[in-house]
Amino acid sequence: MILAIDTSLGSAVAVVDRDGTVLAEAHTDDRLGHAEVIGDLLARVLQDAGDPVITHVAAGMGPGPFTGLRIGIAAARTFALARGVEVVPVVSHDAIALGLLESDDDAEFAVATDARRRELAWTAYTGIDADGLPVRHAEPALVARAEAEIALTGWIWGEAAQLDAGLLGRVAARAIAAGRIIGPDEPLYLRSPDVAAPKTASPKGGA
C-alpha cells in the first residue's frame, strides 16, 4: 500500500494499492493552508481506506513554492520514519502527465503549473516508457507567464489547476514495480525561500 502526499499546488493525499487502484483520496485547493489541513487529510484517507498497512510513502517533490512544498515533503518523510517504510520521491508534474498519457500514451506535451510571481513551472513529456512511466523530455523549469507562449513554442501545453494524489501514487507504484528511482532526493523548489536567515550582529567596539 502506498500513501501519496503532494503540496505543490493545493494539498492532496491518497492511498493506492500496488496495482495502482486508488482506495481513498482527499484534497483541498487552498494553496496557503497546507500546514493546517495536511494532518486532517492524512487521517481521513487512512480511515477511508480501512487503516491499511502502508509499505511506501510517495512524496511529491515539486516543482513548487518553498513554503507549501516543504510541508508535504516533511509530512511524507515523518510518516515514513514513524512507520519504518520507504519514501518514494516523485516529480509532481509526472502525476499530471500520467493522467494525460493514459488516454494517449504517445502524446507529446508540456505540463505547466502556477509558480506565482507571474511565472509558470513547466515540464515537457514525450509519451510513456516500457514501465508505464511518463518520459520527461525537458526537466522542470521556470518561465514568465508573458513569455510562456514563446518558450513553449512547438509544445501542446496547458496550465493544471490541481494535482491528483491518486495519480502520484500510481506513478510511485509503477516505479516500485520497475525497481526504479524516478524522483530527486531534494525538493524541486521554484526559487529560494522569501525569508532569509537573520544576519549575525557584529560585536560593538573593536579589538
Backbone as JSON, one array per atom type, in Angstrom:
{
  "sequence": "MILAIDTSLGSAVAVVDRDGTVLAEAHTDDRLGHAEVIGDLLARVLQDAGDPVITHVAAGMGPGPFTGLRIGIAAARTFALARGVEVVPVVSHDAIALGLLESDDDAEFAVATDARRRELAWTAYTGIDADGLPVRHAEPALVARAEAEIALTGWIWGEAAQLDAGLLGRVAARAIAAGRIIGPDEPLYLRSPDVAAPKTASPKGGA",
  "N": [[0.84, -1.19, 0.0], [0.47, 2.23, -0.79], [1.0, 5.43, 0.45], [0.26, 8.53, -0.74], [1.43, 11.83, -1.01], [1.12, 15.24, -1.7], [1.96, 18.65, -1.99], [2.37, 20.62, -3.85], [0.69, 22.22, -5.32], [-2.34, 22.62, -4.34], [-3.27, 20.87, -1.39], [-2.92, 17.44, -1.37], [-3.82, 14.07, -0.83], [-3.6, 10.51, -0.88], [-4.43, 6.99, -0.81], [-3.07, 4.23, -2.32], [-3.11, 1.07, -3.93], [-0.82, -1.68, -4.74], [-1.34, -2.23, -7.38], [-2.11, 0.13, -8.4], [-4.65, 0.98, -7.9], [-6.85, 3.36, -6.61], [-7.65, 3.72, -3.32], [-8.56, 5.52, -1.46], [-8.94, 9.05, -1.28], [-8.2, 12.55, -0.8], [-8.42, 16.11, -0.95], [-7.49, 19.6, -0.98], [-7.93, 22.77, -2.48], [-6.75, 25.0, -1.49], [-3.96, 27.0, -1.43], [-2.46, 28.05, 0.55], [-2.89, 27.11, 3.13], [-1.53, 24.7, 3.86], [-0.19, 23.5, 6.12], [-2.18, 23.58, 8.02], [-4.11, 21.79, 7.14], [-3.04, 19.33, 6.33], [-2.66, 17.23, 8.22], [-5.3, 16.48, 8.9], [-6.21, 15.62, 6.4], [-4.57, 13.4, 5.97], [-5.37, 11.71, 8.1], [-8.02, 11.32, 7.33], [-7.93, 9.93, 4.82], [-6.59, 7.59, 5.51], [-8.37, 6.45, 7.3], [-10.63, 6.17, 5.63], [-9.63, 4.32, 3.86], [-9.57, 2.09, 5.37], [-7.65, 1.85, 7.37], [-5.06, 0.88, 6.31], [-2.07, -1.2, 5.94], [0.64, 0.57, 5.44], [3.22, 0.52, 3.07], [4.92, 2.04, 1.55], [5.71, 5.51, 1.05], [4.74, 7.93, -1.11], [6.19, 10.85, -2.16], [5.45, 14.01, -3.35], [7.71, 15.87, -5.06], [7.77, 18.35, -6.18], [7.99, 20.44, -9.16], [7.5, 23.35, -7.05], [6.36, 26.05, -4.87], [8.46, 27.16, -2.16], [7.41, 27.37, 0.55], [4.91, 25.94, 0.64], [5.52, 23.42, -0.58], [7.5, 22.21, 1.03], [6.11, 21.44, 3.28], [4.46, 19.25, 2.63], [6.44, 17.39, 1.86], [7.87, 17.14, 4.24], [5.86, 16.02, 5.82], [5.5, 13.57, 4.52], [8.04, 12.37, 4.86], [8.2, 12.27, 7.64], [6.04, 10.6, 8.34], [6.85, 8.25, 7.04], [9.23, 7.7, 8.42], [8.24, 7.26, 11.0], [6.73, 4.95, 10.6], [8.61, 3.26, 9.62], [9.07, 2.84, 6.88], [9.67, 3.1, 3.3], [10.43, 6.13, 1.53], [9.22, 7.28, -1.53], [10.33, 9.29, -3.94], [8.7, 11.53, -6.15], [8.45, 13.35, -9.13], [6.29, 15.99, -9.2], [4.9, 16.93, -11.47], [4.93, 14.67, -13.05], [2.78, 13.13, -12.23], [0.55, 14.58, -13.13], [1.1, 14.41, -15.84], [0.86, 11.64, -16.28], [-1.88, 11.26, -16.0], [-2.78, 12.44, -18.36], [-1.47, 10.95, -20.3], [-2.53, 8.42, -20.08], [-4.7, 8.22, -21.71], [-3.63, 8.58, -24.16], [-0.85, 7.25, -25.01], [1.29, 8.03, -26.54], [1.44, 10.69, -26.66], [2.76, 14.03, -26.93], [3.67, 16.72, -25.02], [3.53, 19.65, -22.85], [3.46, 20.16, -19.36], [2.16, 22.62, -17.26], [2.29, 24.62, -14.32], [1.07, 26.92, -11.82], [3.44, 29.2, -10.7], [3.43, 31.37, -9.19], [4.2, 34.92, -8.7], [3.83, 35.82, -11.31], [4.78, 33.76, -12.93], [5.36, 30.55, -14.52], [5.76, 27.09, -13.82], [7.17, 24.5, -15.71], [7.2, 21.35, -17.48], [8.28, 19.15, -19.99], [6.99, 16.42, -21.9], [7.3, 13.22, -23.55], [5.5, 10.88, -24.31], [4.98, 7.51, -22.93], [7.06, 5.2, -21.18], [8.44, 1.79, -21.31], [7.87, 0.84, -18.79], [5.56, 2.02, -18.13], [5.74, 4.63, -17.31], [5.8, 8.23, -17.36], [7.73, 9.9, -19.85], [10.17, 12.22, -19.42], [10.99, 14.88, -21.4], [12.04, 17.39, -21.19], [13.37, 18.76, -18.27], [11.87, 20.07, -15.19], [11.27, 23.6, -15.27], [11.39, 27.21, -14.97], [9.33, 29.85, -16.25], [8.45, 33.11, -17.33], [5.07, 34.19, -17.27], [4.31, 35.91, -19.32], [6.07, 35.23, -21.28], [5.63, 32.63, -21.88], [4.27, 31.49, -24.14], [6.14, 31.83, -26.15], [8.41, 30.5, -25.12], [7.47, 27.91, -24.95], [6.96, 27.17, -27.52], [5.99, 24.98, -30.06], [5.17, 22.98, -28.42], [2.27, 21.32, -27.22], [0.37, 22.61, -24.68], [-0.89, 23.23, -21.35], [-2.23, 24.83, -18.44], [-2.26, 23.31, -15.32], [-4.65, 23.12, -12.73], [-4.83, 21.75, -10.34], [-3.45, 18.94, -8.5], [-3.65, 15.43, -8.69], [-3.51, 13.22, -6.14], [-3.89, 10.51, -6.23], [-2.98, 9.8, -8.77], [-0.3, 10.45, -8.42], [0.39, 8.47, -6.6], [0.04, 6.27, -8.26], [2.04, 6.62, -10.16], [4.23, 6.24, -8.45], [3.78, 3.56, -7.72], [4.25, 2.22, -10.12], [6.93, 2.84, -10.49], [8.05, 1.54, -8.29], [7.41, -1.12, -8.89], [9.01, -1.44, -11.12], [11.47, -1.2, -10.04], [12.79, 1.23, -9.98], [14.26, 4.48, -9.42], [12.79, 7.49, -9.69], [12.46, 10.1, -9.0], [13.86, 13.13, -7.53], [16.11, 13.37, -4.68], [16.15, 15.75, -3.31], [13.97, 18.57, -2.82], [12.22, 20.14, -5.57], [12.36, 23.12, -5.57], [10.9, 26.14, -6.67], [12.15, 28.5, -6.39], [14.43, 30.23, -4.17], [13.7, 30.4, -0.62], [11.55, 33.08, 0.51], [12.12, 34.35, 2.9], [14.99, 35.24, 4.53], [17.68, 33.99, 6.57], [18.34, 35.65, 9.64], [20.91, 38.12, 9.84], [23.96, 37.8, 11.61], [24.66, 39.94, 14.23], [27.3, 42.27, 14.33], [29.82, 42.42, 16.81], [29.91, 45.12, 19.09], [32.27, 47.76, 19.2], [35.83, 47.25, 19.04], [38.81, 45.27, 18.6]],
  "CA": [[0.0, 0.0, 0.0], [1.25, 3.46, -0.92], [0.4, 6.69, 0.87], [0.78, 9.57, -1.62], [1.25, 13.16, -0.45], [1.67, 16.31, -2.54], [1.53, 20.02, -1.66], [2.98, 21.53, -4.83], [-0.37, 23.16, -5.68], [-3.08, 22.58, -3.09], [-2.8, 19.74, -0.58], [-3.58, 16.24, -1.87], [-3.37, 12.84, -0.18], [-4.33, 9.34, -1.36], [-3.91, 5.66, -0.55], [-3.1, 3.5, -3.58], [-2.53, -0.26, -3.75], [0.33, -1.97, -5.6], [-1.79, -2.25, -8.77], [-2.46, 1.48, -8.81], [-6.05, 1.29, -7.59], [-6.98, 4.37, -5.57], [-8.57, 3.25, -2.29], [-9.13, 6.69, -0.79], [-8.19, 10.27, -1.57], [-8.78, 13.8, -0.32], [-7.58, 17.24, -1.31], [-8.0, 20.96, -0.87], [-7.28, 23.64, -3.45], [-6.13, 26.13, -0.78], [-2.51, 26.95, -1.6], [-1.8, 28.75, 1.65], [-3.12, 26.47, 4.41], [-1.05, 23.31, 3.85], [0.12, 23.01, 7.46], [-3.41, 23.46, 8.8], [-5.02, 20.73, 6.65], [-2.39, 18.08, 5.93], [-2.91, 16.2, 9.21], [-6.68, 16.03, 8.76], [-6.32, 14.87, 5.15], [-3.94, 12.1, 6.19], [-6.25, 10.91, 8.96], [-9.24, 10.97, 6.6], [-7.74, 8.9, 3.79], [-6.23, 6.33, 6.17], [-9.62, 5.89, 7.82], [-11.47, 5.76, 4.5], [-9.02, 3.14, 3.23], [-9.65, 0.97, 6.3], [-6.4, 1.79, 8.14], [-4.21, -0.12, 5.66], [-0.66, -1.29, 6.29], [1.38, 1.33, 4.43], [4.56, -0.01, 2.84], [5.71, 3.1, 0.92], [5.11, 6.84, 1.03], [5.12, 8.69, -2.29], [6.28, 12.28, -1.85], [5.57, 14.91, -4.49], [8.91, 16.68, -4.83], [7.69, 19.58, -6.92], [8.28, 21.81, -8.74], [6.51, 24.06, -6.27], [6.89, 27.1, -3.99], [9.17, 26.66, -0.98], [6.62, 27.26, 1.77], [3.93, 24.86, 0.56], [6.1, 22.15, -0.96], [8.27, 21.59, 2.12], [5.19, 20.86, 4.27], [4.09, 17.91, 2.17], [7.61, 16.52, 1.9], [8.13, 16.87, 5.66], [4.82, 15.09, 6.29], [5.79, 12.26, 3.94], [9.24, 11.81, 5.49], [7.89, 11.99, 9.05], [5.18, 9.42, 8.38], [7.67, 7.1, 6.65], [10.15, 7.43, 9.52], [7.48, 6.7, 12.12], [6.29, 3.6, 10.25], [9.75, 2.46, 9.18], [8.87, 2.46, 5.48], [10.48, 3.83, 2.33], [9.89, 7.27, 0.8], [9.42, 7.21, -2.98], [10.21, 10.65, -4.47], [8.07, 11.6, -7.48], [8.28, 14.69, -9.69], [4.85, 16.22, -9.15], [4.37, 17.04, -12.83], [4.77, 13.32, -13.62], [1.43, 12.67, -11.91], [-0.34, 15.25, -14.07], [1.38, 13.85, -17.16], [0.31, 10.29, -16.37], [-3.31, 11.37, -16.24], [-2.98, 12.76, -19.77], [-0.92, 9.89, -21.14], [-3.3, 7.18, -20.01], [-5.63, 8.2, -22.83], [-2.82, 8.62, -25.39], [0.49, 7.02, -24.47], [2.32, 8.58, -27.42], [1.27, 12.15, -26.71], [3.88, 14.9, -26.59], [3.06, 17.95, -24.49], [4.17, 20.23, -21.66], [2.62, 20.43, -18.2], [2.52, 23.88, -16.61], [1.58, 24.93, -13.08], [1.29, 28.27, -11.32], [4.62, 29.37, -9.86], [3.27, 32.69, -8.56], [5.06, 35.98, -9.22], [3.63, 35.89, -12.76], [5.62, 32.75, -13.58], [4.86, 29.19, -14.61], [6.72, 25.98, -13.83], [6.76, 23.61, -16.79], [7.98, 20.15, -17.79], [7.84, 18.59, -21.27], [6.9, 14.95, -21.91], [7.16, 12.56, -24.85], [4.97, 9.53, -24.21], [5.18, 6.62, -21.78], [8.09, 4.19, -21.45], [8.03, 0.39, -21.18], [7.4, 0.61, -17.42], [4.33, 2.77, -17.93], [6.07, 5.9, -16.66], [5.97, 9.35, -18.29], [9.1, 10.2, -20.27], [10.45, 13.64, -19.38], [11.85, 15.36, -22.48], [12.72, 18.55, -20.59], [13.17, 18.77, -16.83], [11.14, 21.25, -14.72], [11.93, 24.9, -15.43], [10.53, 28.38, -14.76], [9.2, 30.8, -17.34], [7.5, 34.19, -17.07], [3.8, 33.97, -17.97], [4.28, 36.71, -20.54], [6.97, 34.63, -22.26], [5.35, 31.2, -21.96], [3.93, 31.08, -25.49], [7.38, 31.75, -26.93], [9.29, 29.47, -24.56], [6.89, 26.58, -25.18], [6.63, 27.02, -28.93], [6.16, 23.62, -30.54], [4.56, 22.05, -27.48], [0.9, 21.49, -26.76], [0.5, 22.75, -23.23], [-1.96, 23.87, -20.61], [-1.91, 25.02, -17.02], [-3.04, 22.46, -14.42], [-5.1, 23.86, -11.55], [-4.63, 20.94, -9.14], [-2.76, 17.67, -8.71], [-4.37, 14.27, -8.18], [-2.58, 12.38, -5.37], [-4.05, 9.14, -6.69], [-2.06, 9.62, -9.89], [1.04, 10.45, -7.85], [0.59, 7.12, -6.06], [0.16, 5.31, -9.36], [3.4, 6.77, -10.68], [5.12, 5.59, -7.49], [3.56, 2.11, -7.79], [4.93, 1.72, -11.32], [8.37, 2.95, -10.24], [8.4, 0.47, -7.35], [7.34, -2.39, -9.62], [10.13, -1.5, -12.06], [12.72, -1.08, -9.29], [13.45, 2.46, -10.44], [14.16, 5.75, -8.69], [12.42, 8.42, -10.76], [12.38, 11.46, -8.48], [15.07, 13.61, -6.85], [16.13, 13.33, -3.22], [15.91, 17.1, -2.82], [12.78, 19.2, -3.42], [12.38, 21.0, -6.73], [11.83, 24.42, -5.24], [10.9, 27.05, -7.8], [13.1, 29.56, -6.09], [14.84, 30.2, -2.78], [12.67, 30.95, 0.28], [11.49, 34.54, 0.56], [12.64, 34.84, 4.17], [16.38, 34.86, 4.74], [18.09, 33.89, 7.97], [18.84, 36.95, 10.12], [22.36, 38.25, 9.89], [24.53, 37.9, 12.95], [25.12, 41.31, 14.5], [28.73, 42.39, 14.63], [30.03, 42.92, 18.17], [30.25, 46.54, 19.17], [33.66, 48.03, 19.6], [36.84, 46.55, 18.28], [39.94, 44.77, 19.38]],
  "C": [[0.88, 1.25, 0.0], [0.42, 4.64, -0.44], [1.05, 7.78, 0.03], [0.44, 10.95, -1.06], [1.89, 14.19, -1.38], [1.1, 17.65, -2.1], [2.16, 21.03, -2.61], [1.98, 22.56, -5.34], [-1.24, 23.37, -4.45], [-2.46, 21.5, -2.22], [-3.61, 18.52, -1.01], [-2.96, 15.0, -1.25], [-4.21, 11.68, -0.71], [-3.67, 8.07, -0.85], [-4.13, 4.84, -1.81], [-2.5, 2.11, -3.34], [-1.45, -0.52, -4.8], [-0.05, -2.01, -7.08], [-2.21, -0.88, -9.27], [-3.91, 1.85, -8.58], [-6.11, 2.27, -6.44], [-8.05, 3.92, -4.58], [-9.25, 4.4, -1.56], [-8.29, 7.9, -1.18], [-8.95, 11.49, -1.05], [-7.85, 14.93, -0.72], [-8.27, 18.56, -0.98], [-7.23, 21.82, -1.84], [-6.59, 24.83, -2.81], [-4.61, 26.0, -0.86], [-1.74, 27.64, -0.48], [-1.9, 27.99, 2.97], [-2.66, 25.03, 4.5], [-0.86, 22.75, 5.26], [-1.14, 22.77, 8.27], [-4.24, 22.26, 8.39], [-4.36, 19.38, 6.45], [-2.66, 16.94, 6.92], [-4.31, 15.62, 9.1], [-6.86, 15.2, 7.49], [-5.72, 13.48, 5.3], [-4.83, 11.18, 7.02], [-7.47, 10.43, 8.19], [-9.01, 9.84, 5.6], [-7.35, 7.56, 4.42], [-7.48, 5.67, 6.74], [-10.5, 5.38, 6.69], [-10.95, 4.51, 3.81], [-9.02, 1.94, 4.16], [-8.39, 0.75, 7.09], [-5.45, 0.73, 7.57], [-2.78, -0.13, 6.2], [0.13, -0.61, 5.17], [2.8, 0.78, 4.32], [5.5, 1.02, 2.21], [4.96, 4.42, 1.04], [5.64, 7.58, -0.2], [5.07, 10.17, -1.95], [6.4, 13.08, -3.13], [6.68, 15.91, -4.23], [8.9, 18.0, -5.59], [7.89, 19.35, -8.41], [7.13, 22.46, -7.98], [7.16, 25.13, -5.41], [7.47, 26.51, -2.71], [8.23, 26.38, 0.18], [5.65, 26.09, 1.74], [4.57, 23.51, 0.34], [6.8, 21.45, 0.21], [7.35, 20.93, 3.15], [4.79, 19.45, 3.88], [5.25, 16.93, 2.24], [7.96, 16.16, 3.34], [7.12, 15.87, 6.21], [5.1, 13.68, 5.79], [6.99, 11.6, 4.64], [8.98, 11.45, 6.95], [7.05, 10.72, 9.18], [6.0, 8.17, 8.07], [8.63, 6.71, 7.78], [9.43, 6.75, 10.68], [7.05, 5.26, 11.85], [7.43, 2.68, 9.8], [9.61, 1.97, 7.75], [9.64, 3.42, 4.57], [9.71, 5.02, 1.74], [10.23, 7.11, -0.68], [9.25, 8.62, -3.54], [9.65, 10.63, -5.89], [8.04, 13.07, -7.92], [6.78, 14.94, -9.82], [4.21, 16.31, -10.53], [4.17, 15.68, -13.49], [3.36, 12.78, -13.38], [0.41, 13.29, -12.87], [-0.16, 14.66, -15.46], [0.78, 12.46, -17.31], [-1.18, 10.33, -16.65], [-3.63, 11.67, -17.7], [-2.53, 11.63, -20.68], [-1.71, 8.59, -21.1], [-4.34, 7.09, -21.12], [-4.91, 8.23, -24.18], [-1.36, 8.5, -25.0], [1.62, 7.49, -25.38], [2.29, 10.1, -27.47], [2.55, 12.88, -26.31], [3.31, 16.26, -26.2], [3.91, 18.48, -23.35], [3.11, 20.45, -20.59], [3.1, 21.73, -17.57], [1.68, 24.06, -15.35], [1.97, 26.32, -12.6], [2.5, 28.32, -10.39], [4.58, 30.67, -9.07], [4.27, 33.68, -9.17], [5.03, 36.07, -10.74], [4.55, 34.94, -13.51], [4.9, 31.4, -13.61], [6.03, 28.22, -14.46], [6.25, 25.02, -14.91], [7.73, 22.45, -16.98], [7.42, 19.57, -19.07], [7.94, 17.06, -21.25], [6.73, 14.42, -23.33], [6.76, 11.1, -24.62], [5.28, 8.81, -22.91], [6.21, 5.56, -22.14], [7.56, 2.78, -21.2], [7.52, 0.04, -19.79], [6.11, 1.36, -17.12], [4.52, 4.11, -17.25], [6.25, 7.01, -17.69], [7.44, 9.61, -18.59], [9.28, 11.72, -20.28], [11.43, 14.01, -20.5], [12.67, 16.56, -22.0], [12.37, 18.58, -19.11], [12.45, 20.06, -16.4], [11.95, 22.54, -14.81], [10.9, 26.0, -15.19], [10.49, 29.24, -16.02], [8.2, 31.87, -16.94], [6.23, 33.92, -17.87], [3.78, 34.7, -19.32], [5.13, 36.1, -21.66], [6.68, 33.16, -22.52], [5.07, 30.73, -23.39], [5.17, 30.94, -26.36], [8.26, 30.61, -26.44], [8.79, 28.06, -24.87], [6.43, 26.38, -26.61], [6.94, 25.59, -29.39], [5.56, 22.57, -29.63], [3.07, 22.36, -27.31], [0.97, 21.58, -25.25], [-0.73, 23.43, -22.64], [-1.55, 23.96, -19.15], [-2.83, 24.18, -16.15], [-3.39, 23.24, -13.16], [-4.9, 23.08, -10.26], [-3.92, 19.65, -9.5], [-3.52, 16.56, -8.01], [-3.37, 13.35, -7.46], [-2.71, 10.91, -5.75], [-3.12, 8.84, -7.85], [-0.62, 9.63, -9.42], [1.37, 9.07, -7.3], [0.75, 6.09, -7.15], [1.52, 5.4, -10.04], [4.39, 6.05, -9.76], [4.99, 4.07, -7.57], [4.29, 1.52, -8.99], [6.44, 1.79, -11.16], [8.84, 1.84, -9.32], [8.43, -0.87, -8.07], [8.53, -2.57, -10.56], [11.48, -1.43, -11.35], [13.51, 0.15, -9.67], [13.27, 3.61, -9.45], [13.93, 6.83, -9.74], [12.36, 9.87, -10.31], [13.66, 11.84, -7.75], [14.96, 13.46, -5.33], [15.78, 14.69, -2.62], [14.71, 17.72, -3.53], [13.14, 20.07, -4.61], [11.72, 22.35, -6.44], [11.93, 25.34, -6.45], [11.91, 28.16, -7.63], [13.47, 29.45, -4.62], [13.72, 30.76, -1.9], [12.74, 32.46, 0.34], [12.16, 35.11, 1.81], [14.06, 34.34, 4.37], [16.68, 34.78, 6.22], [18.64, 35.24, 8.42], [20.36, 36.97, 10.17], [22.82, 38.38, 11.33], [25.09, 39.3, 13.17], [26.6, 41.3, 14.85], [28.87, 42.93, 16.05], [30.44, 44.38, 18.16], [31.71, 46.69, 19.64], [34.63, 47.26, 18.74], [37.96, 46.09, 19.16], [40.99, 45.86, 19.49]]
}
